[in-house]
Short mmCIF file of C-alpha atoms in Angstrom, two decimals:
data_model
loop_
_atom_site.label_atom_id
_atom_site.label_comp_id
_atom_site.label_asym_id
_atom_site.label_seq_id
_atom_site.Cartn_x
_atom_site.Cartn_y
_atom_site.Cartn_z
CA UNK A 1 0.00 0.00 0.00
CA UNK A 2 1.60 3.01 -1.34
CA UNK A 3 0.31 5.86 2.09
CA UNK A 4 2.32 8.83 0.37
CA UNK A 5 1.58 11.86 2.38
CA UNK A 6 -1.99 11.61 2.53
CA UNK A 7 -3.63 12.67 5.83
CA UNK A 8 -5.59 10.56 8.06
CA UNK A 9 -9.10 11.01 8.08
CA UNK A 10 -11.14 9.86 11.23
CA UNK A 11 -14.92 8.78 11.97
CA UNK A 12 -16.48 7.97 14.76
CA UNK A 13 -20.01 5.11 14.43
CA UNK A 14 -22.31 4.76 16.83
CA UNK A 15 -23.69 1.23 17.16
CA UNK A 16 -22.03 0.08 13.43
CA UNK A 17 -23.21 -3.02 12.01
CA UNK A 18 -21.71 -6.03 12.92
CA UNK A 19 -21.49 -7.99 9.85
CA UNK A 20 -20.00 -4.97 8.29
CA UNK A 21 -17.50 -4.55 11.24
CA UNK A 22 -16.32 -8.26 11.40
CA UNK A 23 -15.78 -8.12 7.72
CA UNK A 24 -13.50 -4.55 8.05
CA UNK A 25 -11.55 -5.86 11.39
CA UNK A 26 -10.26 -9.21 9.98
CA UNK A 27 -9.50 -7.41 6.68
CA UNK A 28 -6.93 -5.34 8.87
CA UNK A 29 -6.21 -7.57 11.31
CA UNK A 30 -4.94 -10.01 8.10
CA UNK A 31 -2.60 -6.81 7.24
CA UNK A 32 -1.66 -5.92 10.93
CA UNK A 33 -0.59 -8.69 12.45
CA UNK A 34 -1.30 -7.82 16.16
CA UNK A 35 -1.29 -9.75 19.08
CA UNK A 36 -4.35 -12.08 20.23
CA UNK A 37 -6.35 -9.37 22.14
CA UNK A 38 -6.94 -7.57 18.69
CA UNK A 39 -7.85 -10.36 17.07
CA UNK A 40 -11.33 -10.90 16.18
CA UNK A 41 -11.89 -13.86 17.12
CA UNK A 42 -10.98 -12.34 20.78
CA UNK A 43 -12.80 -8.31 19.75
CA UNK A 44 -16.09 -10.43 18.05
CA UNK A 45 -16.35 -12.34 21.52
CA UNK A 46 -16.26 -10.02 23.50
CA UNK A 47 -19.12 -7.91 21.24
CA UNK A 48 -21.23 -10.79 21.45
CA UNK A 49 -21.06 -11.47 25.02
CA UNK A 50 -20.63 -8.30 27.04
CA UNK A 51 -21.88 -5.29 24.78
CA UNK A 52 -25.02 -3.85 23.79
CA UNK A 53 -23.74 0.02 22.97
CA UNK A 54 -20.39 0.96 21.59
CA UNK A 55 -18.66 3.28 19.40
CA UNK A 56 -16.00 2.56 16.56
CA UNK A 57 -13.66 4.38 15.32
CA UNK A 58 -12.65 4.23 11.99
CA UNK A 59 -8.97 5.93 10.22
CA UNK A 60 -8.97 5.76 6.54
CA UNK A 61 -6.25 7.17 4.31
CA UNK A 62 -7.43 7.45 0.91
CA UNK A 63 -10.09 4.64 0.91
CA UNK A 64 -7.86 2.14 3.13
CA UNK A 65 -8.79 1.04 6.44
CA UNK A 66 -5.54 2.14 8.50
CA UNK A 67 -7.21 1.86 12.03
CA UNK A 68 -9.95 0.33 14.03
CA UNK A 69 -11.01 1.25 17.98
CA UNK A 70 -14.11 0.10 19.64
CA UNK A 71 -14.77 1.93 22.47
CA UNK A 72 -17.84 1.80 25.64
CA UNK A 73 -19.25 4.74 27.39
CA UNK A 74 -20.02 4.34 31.16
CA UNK A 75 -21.31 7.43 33.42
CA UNK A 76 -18.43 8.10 36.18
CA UNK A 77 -19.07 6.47 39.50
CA UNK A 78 -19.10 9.60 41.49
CA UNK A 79 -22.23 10.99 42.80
CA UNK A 80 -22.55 14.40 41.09
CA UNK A 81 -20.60 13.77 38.06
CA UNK A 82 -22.44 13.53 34.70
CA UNK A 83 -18.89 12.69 33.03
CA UNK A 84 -18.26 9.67 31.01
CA UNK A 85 -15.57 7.03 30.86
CA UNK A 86 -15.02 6.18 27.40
CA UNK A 87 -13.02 2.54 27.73
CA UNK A 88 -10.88 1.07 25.17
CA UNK A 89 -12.26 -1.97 24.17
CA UNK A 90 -13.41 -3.20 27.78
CA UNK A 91 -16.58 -2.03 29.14
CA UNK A 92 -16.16 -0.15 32.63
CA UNK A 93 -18.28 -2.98 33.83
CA UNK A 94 -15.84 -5.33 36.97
CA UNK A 95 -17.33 -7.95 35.72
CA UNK A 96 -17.12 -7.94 31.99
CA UNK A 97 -13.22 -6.47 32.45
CA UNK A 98 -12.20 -10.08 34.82
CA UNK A 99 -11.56 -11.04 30.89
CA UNK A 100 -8.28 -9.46 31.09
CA UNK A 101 -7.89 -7.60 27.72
CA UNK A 102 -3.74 -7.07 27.75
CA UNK A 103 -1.48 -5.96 25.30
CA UNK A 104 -4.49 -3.14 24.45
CA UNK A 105 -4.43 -0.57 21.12
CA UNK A 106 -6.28 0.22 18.38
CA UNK A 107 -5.58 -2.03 15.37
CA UNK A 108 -3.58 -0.61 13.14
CA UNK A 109 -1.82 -0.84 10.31
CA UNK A 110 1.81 -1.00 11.08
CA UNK A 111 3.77 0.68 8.34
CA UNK A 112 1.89 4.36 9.91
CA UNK A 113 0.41 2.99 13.46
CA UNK A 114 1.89 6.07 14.91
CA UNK A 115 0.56 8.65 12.91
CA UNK A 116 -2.82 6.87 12.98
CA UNK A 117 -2.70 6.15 16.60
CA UNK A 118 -2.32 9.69 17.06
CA UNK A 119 -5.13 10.81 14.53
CA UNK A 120 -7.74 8.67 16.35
CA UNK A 121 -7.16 9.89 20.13
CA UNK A 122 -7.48 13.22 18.53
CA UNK A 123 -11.08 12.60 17.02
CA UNK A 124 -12.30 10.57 20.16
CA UNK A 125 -11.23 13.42 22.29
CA UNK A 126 -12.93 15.97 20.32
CA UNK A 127 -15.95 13.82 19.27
CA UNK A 128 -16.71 11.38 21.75
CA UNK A 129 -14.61 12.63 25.06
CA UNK A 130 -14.66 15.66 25.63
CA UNK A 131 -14.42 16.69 29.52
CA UNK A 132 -14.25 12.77 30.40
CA UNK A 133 -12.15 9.98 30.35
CA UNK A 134 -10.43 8.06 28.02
CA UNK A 135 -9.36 4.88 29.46
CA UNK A 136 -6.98 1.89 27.94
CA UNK A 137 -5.74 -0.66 29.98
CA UNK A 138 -3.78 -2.94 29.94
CA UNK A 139 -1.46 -1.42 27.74
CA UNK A 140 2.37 -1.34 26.93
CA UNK A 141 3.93 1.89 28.79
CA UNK A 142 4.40 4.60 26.61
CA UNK A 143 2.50 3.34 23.39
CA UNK A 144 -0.48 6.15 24.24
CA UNK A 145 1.62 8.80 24.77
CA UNK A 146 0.91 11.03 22.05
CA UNK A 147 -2.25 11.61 23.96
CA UNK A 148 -0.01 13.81 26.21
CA UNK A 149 0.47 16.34 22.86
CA UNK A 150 -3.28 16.74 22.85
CA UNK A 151 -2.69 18.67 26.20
CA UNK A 152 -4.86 16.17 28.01
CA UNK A 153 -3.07 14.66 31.25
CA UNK A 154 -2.45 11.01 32.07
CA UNK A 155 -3.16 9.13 35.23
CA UNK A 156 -1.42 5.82 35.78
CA UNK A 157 -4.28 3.65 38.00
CA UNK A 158 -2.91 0.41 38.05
CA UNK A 159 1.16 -1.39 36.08
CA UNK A 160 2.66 -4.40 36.58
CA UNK A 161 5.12 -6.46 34.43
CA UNK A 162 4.51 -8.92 31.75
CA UNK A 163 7.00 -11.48 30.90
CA UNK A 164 7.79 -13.47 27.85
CA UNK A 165 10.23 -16.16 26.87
CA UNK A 166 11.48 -15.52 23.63
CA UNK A 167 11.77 -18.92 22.02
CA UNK A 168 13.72 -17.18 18.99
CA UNK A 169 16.78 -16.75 21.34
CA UNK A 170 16.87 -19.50 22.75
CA UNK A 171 17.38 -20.85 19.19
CA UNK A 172 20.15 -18.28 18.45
CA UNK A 173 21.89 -18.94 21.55
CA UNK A 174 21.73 -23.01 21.07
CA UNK A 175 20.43 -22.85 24.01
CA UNK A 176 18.05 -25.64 25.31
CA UNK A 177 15.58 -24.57 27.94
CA UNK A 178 17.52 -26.39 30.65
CA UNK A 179 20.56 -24.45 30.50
CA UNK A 180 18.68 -20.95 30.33
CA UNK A 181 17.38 -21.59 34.17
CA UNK A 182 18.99 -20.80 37.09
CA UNK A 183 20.24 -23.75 38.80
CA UNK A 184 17.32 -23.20 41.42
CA UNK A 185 15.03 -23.40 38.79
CA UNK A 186 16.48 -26.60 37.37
CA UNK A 187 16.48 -28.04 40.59
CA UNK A 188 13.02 -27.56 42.04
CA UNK A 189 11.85 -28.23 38.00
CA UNK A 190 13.43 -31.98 38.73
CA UNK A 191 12.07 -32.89 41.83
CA UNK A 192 8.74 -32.32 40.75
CA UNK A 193 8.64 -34.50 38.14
CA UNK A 194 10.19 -36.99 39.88
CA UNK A 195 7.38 -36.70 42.47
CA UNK A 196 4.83 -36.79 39.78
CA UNK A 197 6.45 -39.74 37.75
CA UNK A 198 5.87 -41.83 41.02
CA UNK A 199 2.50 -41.35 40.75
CA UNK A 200 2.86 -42.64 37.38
CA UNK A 201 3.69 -41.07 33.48
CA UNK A 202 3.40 -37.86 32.72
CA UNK A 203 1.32 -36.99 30.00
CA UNK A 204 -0.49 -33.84 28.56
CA UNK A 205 -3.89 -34.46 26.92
CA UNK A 206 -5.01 -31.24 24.54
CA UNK A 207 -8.21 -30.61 23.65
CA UNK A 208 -9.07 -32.14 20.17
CA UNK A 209 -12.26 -30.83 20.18
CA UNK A 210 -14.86 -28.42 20.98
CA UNK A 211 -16.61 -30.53 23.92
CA UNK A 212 -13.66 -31.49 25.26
CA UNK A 213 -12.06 -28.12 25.35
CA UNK A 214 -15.61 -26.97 27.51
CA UNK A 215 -15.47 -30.02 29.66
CA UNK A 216 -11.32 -28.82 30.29
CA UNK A 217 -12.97 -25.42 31.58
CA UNK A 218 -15.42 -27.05 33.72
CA UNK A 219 -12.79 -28.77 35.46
CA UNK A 220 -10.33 -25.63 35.35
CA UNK A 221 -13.51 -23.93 37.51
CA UNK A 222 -13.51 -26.09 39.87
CA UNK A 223 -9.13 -26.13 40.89
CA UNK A 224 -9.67 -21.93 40.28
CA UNK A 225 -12.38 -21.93 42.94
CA UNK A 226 -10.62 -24.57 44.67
CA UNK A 227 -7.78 -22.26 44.85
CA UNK A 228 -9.00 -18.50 44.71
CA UNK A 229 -12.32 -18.64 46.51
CA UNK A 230 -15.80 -18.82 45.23
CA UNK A 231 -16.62 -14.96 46.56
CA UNK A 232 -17.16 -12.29 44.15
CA UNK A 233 -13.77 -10.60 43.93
CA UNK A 234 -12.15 -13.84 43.69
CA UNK A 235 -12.09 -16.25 41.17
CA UNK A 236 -13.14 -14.95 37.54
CA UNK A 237 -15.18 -17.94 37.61
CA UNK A 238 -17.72 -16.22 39.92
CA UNK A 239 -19.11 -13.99 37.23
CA UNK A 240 -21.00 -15.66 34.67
CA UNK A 241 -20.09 -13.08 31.73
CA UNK A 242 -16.53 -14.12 32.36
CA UNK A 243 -17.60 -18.39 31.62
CA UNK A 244 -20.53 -17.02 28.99
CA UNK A 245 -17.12 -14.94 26.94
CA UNK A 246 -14.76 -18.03 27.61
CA UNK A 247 -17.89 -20.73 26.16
CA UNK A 248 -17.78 -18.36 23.11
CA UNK A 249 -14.23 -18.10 22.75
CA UNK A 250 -14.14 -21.49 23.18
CA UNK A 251 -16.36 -22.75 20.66
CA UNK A 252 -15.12 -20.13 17.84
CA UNK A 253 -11.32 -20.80 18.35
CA UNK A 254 -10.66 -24.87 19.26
CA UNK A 255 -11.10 -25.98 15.88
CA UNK A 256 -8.98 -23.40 14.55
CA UNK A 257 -6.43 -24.21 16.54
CA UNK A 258 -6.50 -20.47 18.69
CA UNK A 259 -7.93 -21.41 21.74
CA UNK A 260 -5.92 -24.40 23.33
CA UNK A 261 -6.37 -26.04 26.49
CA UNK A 262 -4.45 -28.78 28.61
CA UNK A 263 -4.72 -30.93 30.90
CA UNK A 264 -1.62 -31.96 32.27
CA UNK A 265 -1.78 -35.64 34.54
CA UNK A 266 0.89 -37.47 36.31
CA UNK A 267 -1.02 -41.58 36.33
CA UNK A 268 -4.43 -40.63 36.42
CA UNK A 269 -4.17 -37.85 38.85
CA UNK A 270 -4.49 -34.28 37.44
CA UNK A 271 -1.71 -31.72 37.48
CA UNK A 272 -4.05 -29.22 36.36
CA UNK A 273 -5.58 -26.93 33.46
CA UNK A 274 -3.84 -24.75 31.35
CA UNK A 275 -5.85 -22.30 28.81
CA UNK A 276 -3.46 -20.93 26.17
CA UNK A 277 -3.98 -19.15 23.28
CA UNK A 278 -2.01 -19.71 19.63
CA UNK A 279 -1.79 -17.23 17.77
CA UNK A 280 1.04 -15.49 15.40
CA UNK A 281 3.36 -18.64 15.92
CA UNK A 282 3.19 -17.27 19.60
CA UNK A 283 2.13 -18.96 22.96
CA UNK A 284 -0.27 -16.55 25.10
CA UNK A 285 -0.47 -18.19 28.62
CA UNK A 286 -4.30 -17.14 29.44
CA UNK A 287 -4.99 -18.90 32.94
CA UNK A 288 -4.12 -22.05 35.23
CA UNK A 289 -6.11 -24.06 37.50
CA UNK A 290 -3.79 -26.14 39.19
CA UNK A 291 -4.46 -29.24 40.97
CA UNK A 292 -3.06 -28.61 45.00
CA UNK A 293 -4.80 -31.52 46.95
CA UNK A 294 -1.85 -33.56 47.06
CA UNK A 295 0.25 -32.81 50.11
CA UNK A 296 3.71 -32.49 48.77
CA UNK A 297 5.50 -29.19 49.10
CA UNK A 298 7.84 -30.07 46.69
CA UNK A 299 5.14 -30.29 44.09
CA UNK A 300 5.01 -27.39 41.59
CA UNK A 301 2.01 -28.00 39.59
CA UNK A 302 2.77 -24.29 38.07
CA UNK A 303 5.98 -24.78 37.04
CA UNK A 304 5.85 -28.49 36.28
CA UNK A 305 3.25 -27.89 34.17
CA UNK A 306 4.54 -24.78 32.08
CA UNK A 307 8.01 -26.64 31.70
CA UNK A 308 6.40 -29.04 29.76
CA UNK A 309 4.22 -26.93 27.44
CA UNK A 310 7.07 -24.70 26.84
CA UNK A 311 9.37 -27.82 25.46
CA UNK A 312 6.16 -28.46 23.47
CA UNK A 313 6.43 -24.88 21.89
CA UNK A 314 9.54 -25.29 21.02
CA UNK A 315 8.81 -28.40 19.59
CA UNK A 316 6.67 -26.83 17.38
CA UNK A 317 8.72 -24.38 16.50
CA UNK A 318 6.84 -21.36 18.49
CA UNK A 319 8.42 -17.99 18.02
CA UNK A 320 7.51 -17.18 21.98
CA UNK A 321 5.63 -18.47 25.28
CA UNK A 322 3.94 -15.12 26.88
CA UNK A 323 3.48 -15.23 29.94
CA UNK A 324 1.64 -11.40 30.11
CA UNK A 325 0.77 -9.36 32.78
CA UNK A 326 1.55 -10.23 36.59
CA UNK A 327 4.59 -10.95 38.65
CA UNK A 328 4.79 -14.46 39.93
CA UNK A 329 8.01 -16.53 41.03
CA UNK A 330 7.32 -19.51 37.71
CA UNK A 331 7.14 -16.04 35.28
CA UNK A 332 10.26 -14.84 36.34
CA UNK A 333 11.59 -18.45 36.43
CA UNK A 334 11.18 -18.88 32.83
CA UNK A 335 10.80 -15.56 31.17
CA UNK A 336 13.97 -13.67 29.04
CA UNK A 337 12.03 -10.54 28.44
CA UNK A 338 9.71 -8.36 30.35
CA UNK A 339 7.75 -4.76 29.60
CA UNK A 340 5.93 -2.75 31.55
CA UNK A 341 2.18 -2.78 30.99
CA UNK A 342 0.11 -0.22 32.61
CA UNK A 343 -4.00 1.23 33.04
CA UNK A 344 -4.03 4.53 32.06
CA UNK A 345 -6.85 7.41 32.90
CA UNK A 346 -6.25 10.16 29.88
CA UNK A 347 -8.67 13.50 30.71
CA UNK A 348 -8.96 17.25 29.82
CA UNK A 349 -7.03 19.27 32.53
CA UNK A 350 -9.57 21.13 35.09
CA UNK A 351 -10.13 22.16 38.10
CA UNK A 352 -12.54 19.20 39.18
CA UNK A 353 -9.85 16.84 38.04
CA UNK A 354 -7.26 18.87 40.62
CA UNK A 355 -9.41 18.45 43.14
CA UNK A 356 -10.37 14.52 42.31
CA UNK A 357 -5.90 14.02 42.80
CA UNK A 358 -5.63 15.90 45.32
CA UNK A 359 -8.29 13.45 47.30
CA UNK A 360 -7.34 10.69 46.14
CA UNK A 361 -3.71 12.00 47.16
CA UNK A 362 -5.02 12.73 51.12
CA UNK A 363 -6.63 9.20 50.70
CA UNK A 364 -3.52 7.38 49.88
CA UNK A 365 -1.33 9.29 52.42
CA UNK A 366 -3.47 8.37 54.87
CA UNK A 367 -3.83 4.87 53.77
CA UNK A 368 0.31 4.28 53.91
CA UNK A 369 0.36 5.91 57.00
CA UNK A 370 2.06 9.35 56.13
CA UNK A 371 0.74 13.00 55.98
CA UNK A 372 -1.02 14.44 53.26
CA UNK A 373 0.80 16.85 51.13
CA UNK A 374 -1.02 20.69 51.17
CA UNK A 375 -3.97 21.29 48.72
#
């Protein structure tokens, strides 16, 4: 596609037809090459199961599709404030967001994602945003920052790290996956099989088909409320839009080969569940629900369990196992790369905003135990 100089020209749909919008996204998305969370077999899902109203926005150059951004309104929380949150492809809703959208953007082409990127935060803020919110999360740090050259300011609300092993280098090291641990790592990875393998062989047992993929998540609820707690808060499990998404995702992206799950068992006792996504020649590492009734500390379902999917990746010639967002011990055990991934809050500057930091400032002082800094 020969872009030239042509300018970017932005529109903004309210309520666009589907059909017409599944058609446009995967005709990108075939061009763009983004990560799972923009694909549309993850963005169609999601329509289906948790939105009624949304907005897209469209960036054309000449009569190409360049960009694509779906967003949701939701009236602020506050009493006393008629300003919206406009969310980036979540919906404001606690329950709808336990899905977990990471890696978030629009989807763009990448030869000009930055001048498009750029483009459409300018028409959302002066169509759709106005004196409210713009929020994306989770997102790679510093990927929305031309936001910041609208004049609007940016509020961090929640980061963490996501971590990836980067199969690739591995290769280019001749490096097997043994010798990139630490010998901690290697160690504790050891014992626990040999634990397992006395409860018999080792074997891993993927979902060949749609109805045994769902009967993999019915078992993965019941280790995840085993483990996390059945009380809303807990375990995603608790919400039905989360299991009504995942039995869509499910059924749309086994037979394809997107949507994998495992079940990992050592004899005929259960390691656990693993839900993965394939996608891009890449490994996405979605949840676990691991099997902790035996009494063995030196058990690592966890680690036992990734150790032998991520030999299977390479296997099959995988260009990387992500591990995404949150900091656990088995991430950093395995993982060669990390990137900081972050919630942002993106709003006009004014005075009720001042006041809404400064609160939250007294709040948070007071919370850590220190005093509040002066108005």
């Amino acid at each position: 596609m020969e872009l030239g100089n042509d300018s970017v020209q932005c529109d903004v749909f309210y309520n666009p037809d589907r059909e017409k919008l599944a058609k446009a996204w995967q005709q990108l998305e075939a061009q763009a090459k983004p990560n799972f969370f923009l694909s549309w077999l993850w963005i169609g899902s999601w329509l289906d199961s948790c939105v009624d109203d949304c907005y897209l926005v469209e960036a054309r150059i000449g009569n190409e599709v360049v960009g694509l951004g779906i967003l949701v309104a939701k009236k602020s929380r506050l009493p006393f404030d008629s300003r919206r949150h406009y969310f980036l492809h979540q919906t404001g809703d606690p329950e709808s967001d336990k899905l977990c959208m990471e890696y978030n953007d629009f989807l763009l082409l990448p030869v000009c994602a930055e001048k498009v990127r750029s483009a459409m935060l300018s028409e959302i803020f002066l169509s759709l945003v106005g004196r409210g919110t713009l929020v994306v999360g989770a997102t790679k740090a510093g990927i929305f920052d031309s936001a910041l050259r609208l004049g609007v300011e940016r509020r961090c609300v929640w980061d963490s790290v996501a971590y990836k092993l980067d199969l690739n280098q591995l290769r280019a090291d001749s490096m097997s996956l043994e010798q990139s641990l630490s010998r901690s790592g290697r160690y504790q990875i050891k014992r626990s099989l040999k634990r397992y393998e006395s409860l018999g062989e080792i074997t891993i047992d993927t979902a060949a088909s749609v109805e045994a993929a769902l009967s993999m998540f019915a078992v993965a609820e019941h280790f995840h409320l085993e483990r996390w707690g059945a009380m809303p808060g807990q375990s995603g499990f608790t919400y039905p839009k989360f299991k009504h998404f995942h039995h869509t995702l499910i059924r749309r992206g086994v037979e394809t080969g997107e949507v994998v799950l495992h079940t990992l068992y050592a004899g005929d006792e259960p390691i656990g569940v693993i839900y993965n996504f394939h996608y891009g020649n890449q490994v996405y590492f979605y949840l676990s629900a691991l099997n902790y009734k035996l009494q063995d500390k030196h058990l690592k379902p966890g680690l036992t369990a990734h150790y032998l999917l991520i030999k299977q990746a390479l296997a099959m010639g995988m260009d990387s196992y992500d591990f995404m967002a949150g900091v656990t011990r088995y991430k950093k055990t395995f993982a060669n790369c990390e990137s900081s991934v972050a919630t942002y809050h993106y709003q006009q500057p004014h005075l009720a905003l001042k006041i809404e930091n400064s609160l939250r400032n007294i709040k948070q002082r007071i919370a850590s135990g220190s005093s509040p800094s002066p108005l």
